[in-house]
Amino acid sequence: MNRRFVPALVLVPFGLLAACTENDPASAGGSISVVSTDSACTVSRTEAVAGNLVFDVKNAGSQVTEFYLLAGDGLRIVGEVENIGPGLTRQMVVAAGPGEYLTACKPGMVGDGIRAPFSVTGEAVVAPAGQLGELLATATEQYALYVEEQAEELIEKTTEFAALYVAGDDGAARALYADARTHWERIEPVAESFGDLDPRLDLREADLAEGEAWTGWHRIEKDLWPEGDPAYTAATQAEREALAEQLVADTNELGERVDELTFSADQLGNGAKELLDEVATGKVTGEEEIWSHTDLWDFQANVDGARIAFEVLQPALLTKDAALSDLLAERFAELQELLDQYRDGDGFVLYTELTADQVKELSDAVNALSEPLSNLTAAVVL
Amino acid sequence: MSGFSRRSLLVGGAGAVGAGAVGAFVAGRATAADVPAPAASGRVVPFFGRHQAGIVTPAQDRLYFAAFDVITDDRDELRELLAAWTLAAERMTRGLEAAPDGAVGGPYVAPPADTGEALDLPAASLTLTFGVGPSLFADAAGRDRFGISDRRPAALVHLPHFAGDNLDAGRSGGDLCVQACADDPQVAFHAVRNLARIGFGVVSLRWSQLGFGRTSSTSTAQSTPRNLFGFKDGTANLKAEETDELNRHVWVQPGDDVDWMTGGSYLVARRINMHIETWDRTSLGEQENIVGRTKGTGAPMSGGTEFTEPDFALTGTGDAPLVALGSHVRLAHPTSHGGVRILRRGYNFTDGSDGLGRLDAGLFFIAYMRDPGNQFVPMQRLLSAGDLMMEYLEHTGSALFAVLPGVGDAGGETGRASLGDGLLA
């Protein structure tokens, strides 16, 4: 559970359709400055050489503004930067091939904006926008399918788990707990994007504010593994039934909402990074499953989810930054090799069986992966 | 945004700050006239040179020291890291971000390449000094992970156990070290943080230590600071101006050892906790007897002023020497070690309190020398065995590093020489 998660990434100013062949914005002859006021849109140049164009857009007006580079038809968006507050400067990087375009400032964020023609000369950029766009579209579709699939399995196992818990079959419930949660942890950033469901489903005791009701997985976890708290009073049958009922209802609700989601490439990249953040802050420290100590199941599931996001983006990434792709593949493999050492039957050893040196080694491997993974988004969308 | 640098933001203010800082040091010593002015806050200490900076550089007020474990077995990865560290370190010592456009000039969808807390701050005399530990040549299992055992300097061994040592393995040793010194603690912290970040996947931070105030002067232009016992420390230290003495005691000379170490040095780090509360209950007379100097001026107990040489033969009532036999100044003095000296560069530290109402504080001892086995080791043996001060000290961390020779400026960003070229080439 991460309360800082920002659900939707609508603020990202870079057009995903815009392909570029290199991350060297200076190559196109320096940045183009744009000053957007309430009544004017002053662009320092009206012509540029094909390649990565960098627009430094300053909002000198009193209203929130936006800036667009539109195709010559005035309809297709080639690049956009939104939500520029008064006085602020934002950068837009866009790869543009030769042709006629329109620049547009949109003070107040309404209407067609203040438009002017803009010409791009020279040779076509190497990677056509269409090709990368297709790769990214495929990636996001594949990822959406993965999320739906995980949500379905989560619902199935959660339902089974809740029934065992209500029936008082604690041994079987304990055995299913970590396995069922795996499907939650694999899509954790997506699940967390629902700000109402996430606290009800995944809040830890330490996350509770005074007087707040505690429901969800970790509430039941404590009831199934009460040994860690000598002062704990077991849930009554009525409490069990209420907890189980809500768990199933909330999980079904999650499944319905997930079916309607669509994803963008930056969400995949950032989601992968967030999954590793979850590992670094909650799992490698043993804080997530403080009663059951099944943290390594969650650890593995977070890594699974991040790896899937990486793998579906890999075809696009290979056209943009093959070295980063190789490095990430290598670091994922190294982390997996380390995790595999702690497999025990269908699952893992308990977190409490790890030595301090082993935890440190896992932490080092997480850091080794997380640092380059944090550059995945920029590598595919810029 | 490509022209956005920390340094360029400060041009206006640095001069005025500098003037004040220089003035504060004027009283230091009469011989100050012909040496460079001590660090002013905007000052840039050159990174390139025959020797690394941060050794004879006039000791800055703040320290952040870090030791790293290398977690790869791949020699190329290690070499690439040292090359990346060289570039970033040189930039940061000029007051720039760790990478061009690092903090705010990069893409909006990527994490910034520089962490940003040193934006708007001057270079602050930042020096970054790098070393390698004995474990780089043979790890705990005795493995030579990088195929460099034939390049291991004979002098780079694990320090022996000294009487009274209570070392914490988590605050000792390390494959690599970085000493960051600056006039501003945030500048030093920023440097270590960014170097650690660049190193993820190749190195892992093993331990680090913040030092809040220098306890040594390494230039005759600097006044002698006080340690947490309240005494002036390092009065008889080696100074930047003593060129011949530095060659004799600090810099590794041609033919000393493996060739690549020429121009390098050795760094001993010791985290020395002080039993501050019991010290504070000790009478002034006893404190001065233990140190061997007066607390006020720092003059030796045999008389004179701070820079008067102690007269160890001078006796008083009952023929007892005025500078006590077990006093710190007598046992640490070169005359007790056949003339051997070291360059001390330590810092006062505190890491909070210990849960029993006592300060977790003391001296983070750093010293540079040409041959630790013949300089620090015999000196510390004598002190551990006989120094009256040991009753108030507890050594809790220890490390020895071979300090790499300086990086010459080969010109141009590409093909430029890097730290560790001699070791890993």
mmCIF file of N, CA and C in Angstrom, chain A residues 11-14 31 56 90-91 93 266 270 330-331 334 360 364-365 367-369 371-372 374-375 377-378 381-382, chain B residues 1-2 69 71-72 74 77 101 104-112 196-206:
data_model
loop_
_atom_site.group_PDB
_atom_site.id
_atom_site.type_symbol
_atom_site.label_atom_id
_atom_site.label_comp_id
_atom_site.label_asym_id
_atom_site.label_seq_id
_atom_site.Cartn_x
_atom_site.Cartn_y
_atom_site.Cartn_z
ATOM 1 N N LEU A 11 -0.552 14.137 -16.807
ATOM 2 C CA LEU A 11 0.262 15.336 -16.885
ATOM 3 C C LEU A 11 1.455 15.197 -17.816
ATOM 4 N N VAL A 12 1.733 13.959 -18.194
ATOM 5 C CA VAL A 12 2.922 13.755 -19.018
ATOM 6 C C VAL A 12 2.807 14.536 -20.322
ATOM 7 N N PRO A 13 3.754 15.408 -20.569
ATOM 8 C CA PRO A 13 3.579 16.346 -21.669
ATOM 9 C C PRO A 13 4.080 15.858 -23.016
ATOM 10 N N PHE A 14 4.649 14.688 -23.067
ATOM 11 C CA PHE A 14 5.253 14.280 -24.327
ATOM 12 C C PHE A 14 4.287 13.443 -25.139
ATOM 13 N N SER A 31 17.209 24.934 -28.748
ATOM 14 C CA SER A 31 15.787 24.881 -28.450
ATOM 15 C C SER A 31 15.065 26.084 -29.047
ATOM 16 N N ASP A 56 10.916 25.208 -25.547
ATOM 17 C CA ASP A 56 10.833 25.689 -24.156
ATOM 18 C C ASP A 56 9.659 26.645 -24.095
ATOM 19 N N ARG A 90 7.901 25.005 -19.357
ATOM 20 C CA ARG A 90 7.928 23.560 -19.547
ATOM 21 C C ARG A 90 8.605 23.255 -20.869
ATOM 22 N N GLN A 91 9.187 22.074 -20.920
ATOM 23 C CA GLN A 91 9.877 21.681 -22.136
ATOM 24 C C GLN A 91 9.065 20.633 -22.886
ATOM 25 N N VAL A 93 9.712 17.923 -26.019
ATOM 26 C CA VAL A 93 10.625 17.339 -27.004
ATOM 27 C C VAL A 93 9.789 16.499 -27.953
ATOM 28 N N ASP A 266 3.787 5.158 -21.009
ATOM 29 C CA ASP A 266 4.440 5.732 -19.827
ATOM 30 C C ASP A 266 3.895 5.110 -18.549
ATOM 31 N N ASN A 270 6.317 3.523 -15.841
ATOM 32 C CA ASN A 270 6.285 4.018 -14.467
ATOM 33 C C ASN A 270 5.756 2.966 -13.505
ATOM 34 N N GLU A 330 19.498 -8.195 -18.113
ATOM 35 C CA GLU A 330 20.546 -8.791 -17.280
ATOM 36 C C GLU A 330 20.227 -8.605 -15.788
ATOM 37 N N ARG A 331 19.791 -7.424 -15.427
ATOM 38 C CA ARG A 331 19.523 -7.147 -14.008
ATOM 39 C C ARG A 331 18.271 -7.898 -13.518
ATOM 40 N N GLU A 334 19.507 -11.402 -12.916
ATOM 41 C CA GLU A 334 20.325 -11.518 -11.705
ATOM 42 C C GLU A 334 19.461 -11.508 -10.449
ATOM 43 N N LYS A 360 20.577 -7.842 2.684
ATOM 44 C CA LYS A 360 21.420 -6.818 2.049
ATOM 45 C C LYS A 360 21.686 -7.171 0.585
ATOM 46 N N ASP A 364 20.629 -4.971 -2.591
ATOM 47 C CA ASP A 364 21.587 -4.517 -3.612
ATOM 48 C C ASP A 364 21.089 -4.858 -5.015
ATOM 49 N N ALA A 365 20.526 -6.060 -5.165
ATOM 50 C CA ALA A 365 20.049 -6.482 -6.484
ATOM 51 C C ALA A 365 18.829 -5.660 -6.906
ATOM 52 N N ASN A 367 18.261 -2.512 -5.945
ATOM 53 C CA ASN A 367 18.801 -1.202 -6.335
ATOM 54 C C ASN A 367 19.447 -1.258 -7.717
ATOM 55 N N ALA A 368 20.156 -2.356 -7.974
ATOM 56 C CA ALA A 368 20.855 -2.487 -9.257
ATOM 57 C C ALA A 368 19.871 -2.486 -10.421
ATOM 58 N N LEU A 369 18.698 -3.058 -10.217
ATOM 59 C CA LEU A 369 17.669 -3.079 -11.259
ATOM 60 C C LEU A 369 16.886 -1.762 -11.299
ATOM 61 N N GLU A 371 17.535 1.348 -10.554
ATOM 62 C CA GLU A 371 18.127 2.589 -11.071
ATOM 63 C C GLU A 371 17.979 2.664 -12.601
ATOM 64 N N PRO A 372 18.407 1.654 -13.371
ATOM 65 C CA PRO A 372 18.164 1.751 -14.825
ATOM 66 C C PRO A 372 16.679 1.648 -15.186
ATOM 67 N N SER A 374 14.302 3.037 -13.785
ATOM 68 C CA SER A 374 13.676 4.359 -13.673
ATOM 69 C C SER A 374 13.826 5.164 -14.964
ATOM 70 N N ASN A 375 14.677 4.702 -15.876
ATOM 71 C CA ASN A 375 14.846 5.399 -17.154
ATOM 72 C C ASN A 375 14.057 4.762 -18.296
ATOM 73 N N THR A 377 10.760 4.592 -18.892
ATOM 74 C CA THR A 377 9.687 5.417 -19.454
ATOM 75 C C THR A 377 10.231 6.427 -20.452
ATOM 76 N N ALA A 378 11.232 7.178 -20.016
ATOM 77 C CA ALA A 378 11.776 8.209 -20.899
ATOM 78 C C ALA A 378 12.345 7.581 -22.166
ATOM 79 N N VAL A 381 9.225 6.712 -24.481
ATOM 80 C CA VAL A 381 8.264 7.733 -24.926
ATOM 81 C C VAL A 381 8.922 8.967 -25.524
ATOM 82 N N LEU A 382 10.197 9.181 -25.259
ATOM 83 C CA LEU A 382 10.818 10.397 -25.812
ATOM 84 C C LEU A 382 11.220 10.208 -27.262
ATOM 85 N N MET B 1 18.353 25.078 -21.309
ATOM 86 C CA MET B 1 18.776 24.997 -19.921
ATOM 87 C C MET B 1 20.201 24.490 -19.798
ATOM 88 N N SER B 2 20.871 24.310 -20.932
ATOM 89 C CA SER B 2 22.160 23.637 -20.869
ATOM 90 C C SER B 2 23.206 24.454 -20.102
ATOM 91 N N ASP B 69 31.187 -1.458 -0.928
ATOM 92 C CA ASP B 69 31.546 -2.811 -1.358
ATOM 93 C C ASP B 69 31.300 -2.894 -2.857
ATOM 94 N N ILE B 71 30.017 -5.021 -5.762
ATOM 95 C CA ILE B 71 29.141 -6.196 -5.775
ATOM 96 C C ILE B 71 29.151 -6.910 -7.118
ATOM 97 N N THR B 72 30.028 -6.489 -8.016
ATOM 98 C CA THR B 72 30.170 -7.205 -9.280
ATOM 99 C C THR B 72 31.528 -7.896 -9.289
ATOM 100 N N ASP B 74 32.901 -8.204 -12.318
ATOM 101 C CA ASP B 74 33.283 -7.833 -13.676
ATOM 102 C C ASP B 74 34.220 -6.619 -13.642
ATOM 103 N N GLU B 77 33.091 -3.505 -15.557
ATOM 104 C CA GLU B 77 32.071 -2.699 -14.869
ATOM 105 C C GLU B 77 32.720 -1.796 -13.820
ATOM 106 N N ASP B 101 22.828 19.303 -17.410
ATOM 107 C CA ASP B 101 21.367 19.394 -17.312
ATOM 108 C C ASP B 101 20.804 18.432 -16.266
ATOM 109 N N VAL B 104 17.385 19.811 -13.289
ATOM 110 C CA VAL B 104 16.074 20.230 -13.804
ATOM 111 C C VAL B 104 16.065 20.394 -15.316
ATOM 112 N N GLY B 105 17.197 20.213 -15.965
ATOM 113 C CA GLY B 105 17.255 20.475 -17.401
ATOM 114 C C GLY B 105 16.966 19.273 -18.268
ATOM 115 N N GLY B 106 16.724 18.128 -17.645
ATOM 116 C CA GLY B 106 16.520 16.896 -18.418
ATOM 117 C C GLY B 106 15.070 16.698 -18.808
ATOM 118 N N PRO B 107 14.783 15.563 -19.432
ATOM 119 C CA PRO B 107 13.407 15.290 -19.866
ATOM 120 C C PRO B 107 12.445 15.217 -18.682
ATOM 121 N N TYR B 108 11.231 15.676 -18.941
ATOM 122 C CA TYR B 108 10.222 15.735 -17.883
ATOM 123 C C TYR B 108 9.763 14.351 -17.450
ATOM 124 N N VAL B 109 9.892 13.369 -18.306
ATOM 125 C CA VAL B 109 9.412 12.015 -17.973
ATOM 126 C C VAL B 109 10.517 11.117 -17.430
ATOM 127 N N ALA B 110 11.712 11.660 -17.242
ATOM 128 C CA ALA B 110 12.816 10.850 -16.712
ATOM 129 C C ALA B 110 13.224 11.384 -15.354
ATOM 130 N N PRO B 111 13.698 10.513 -14.469
ATOM 131 C CA PRO B 111 14.209 11.027 -13.196
ATOM 132 C C PRO B 111 15.427 11.899 -13.451
ATOM 133 N N PRO B 112 15.566 12.993 -12.714
ATOM 134 C CA PRO B 112 16.715 13.877 -12.951
ATOM 135 C C PRO B 112 18.031 13.144 -12.695
ATOM 136 N N ALA B 196 27.048 7.499 -5.152
ATOM 137 C CA ALA B 196 26.415 6.225 -4.777
ATOM 138 C C ALA B 196 25.357 5.844 -5.803
ATOM 139 N N ARG B 197 24.629 6.840 -6.261
ATOM 140 C CA ARG B 197 23.555 6.578 -7.225
ATOM 141 C C ARG B 197 24.128 6.105 -8.558
ATOM 142 N N ILE B 198 25.189 6.753 -8.989
ATOM 143 C CA ILE B 198 25.845 6.323 -10.228
ATOM 144 C C ILE B 198 26.326 4.880 -10.088
ATOM 145 N N GLY B 199 26.664 4.501 -8.857
ATOM 146 C CA GLY B 199 27.277 3.193 -8.643
ATOM 147 C C GLY B 199 26.324 2.028 -8.440
ATOM 148 N N PHE B 200 25.008 2.287 -8.353
ATOM 149 C CA PHE B 200 24.074 1.180 -8.087
ATOM 150 C C PHE B 200 24.272 0.052 -9.085
ATOM 151 N N GLY B 201 24.322 -1.170 -8.585
ATOM 152 C CA GLY B 201 24.528 -2.328 -9.435
ATOM 153 C C GLY B 201 25.982 -2.737 -9.513
ATOM 154 N N VAL B 202 26.880 -1.794 -9.214
ATOM 155 C CA VAL B 202 28.311 -2.103 -9.227
ATOM 156 C C VAL B 202 28.871 -2.038 -7.814
ATOM 157 N N VAL B 203 28.432 -1.039 -7.078
ATOM 158 C CA VAL B 203 28.857 -0.921 -5.684
ATOM 159 C C VAL B 203 27.646 -0.755 -4.776
ATOM 160 N N SER B 204 27.845 -1.077 -3.515
ATOM 161 C CA SER B 204 26.805 -0.898 -2.517
ATOM 162 C C SER B 204 27.438 -0.181 -1.326
ATOM 163 N N LEU B 205 26.750 0.844 -0.869
ATOM 164 C CA LEU B 205 27.267 1.601 0.266
ATOM 165 C C LEU B 205 27.421 0.681 1.476
ATOM 166 N N ARG B 206 28.610 0.642 2.042
ATOM 167 C CA ARG B 206 28.872 -0.235 3.181
ATOM 168 C C ARG B 206 28.681 0.516 4.488
#
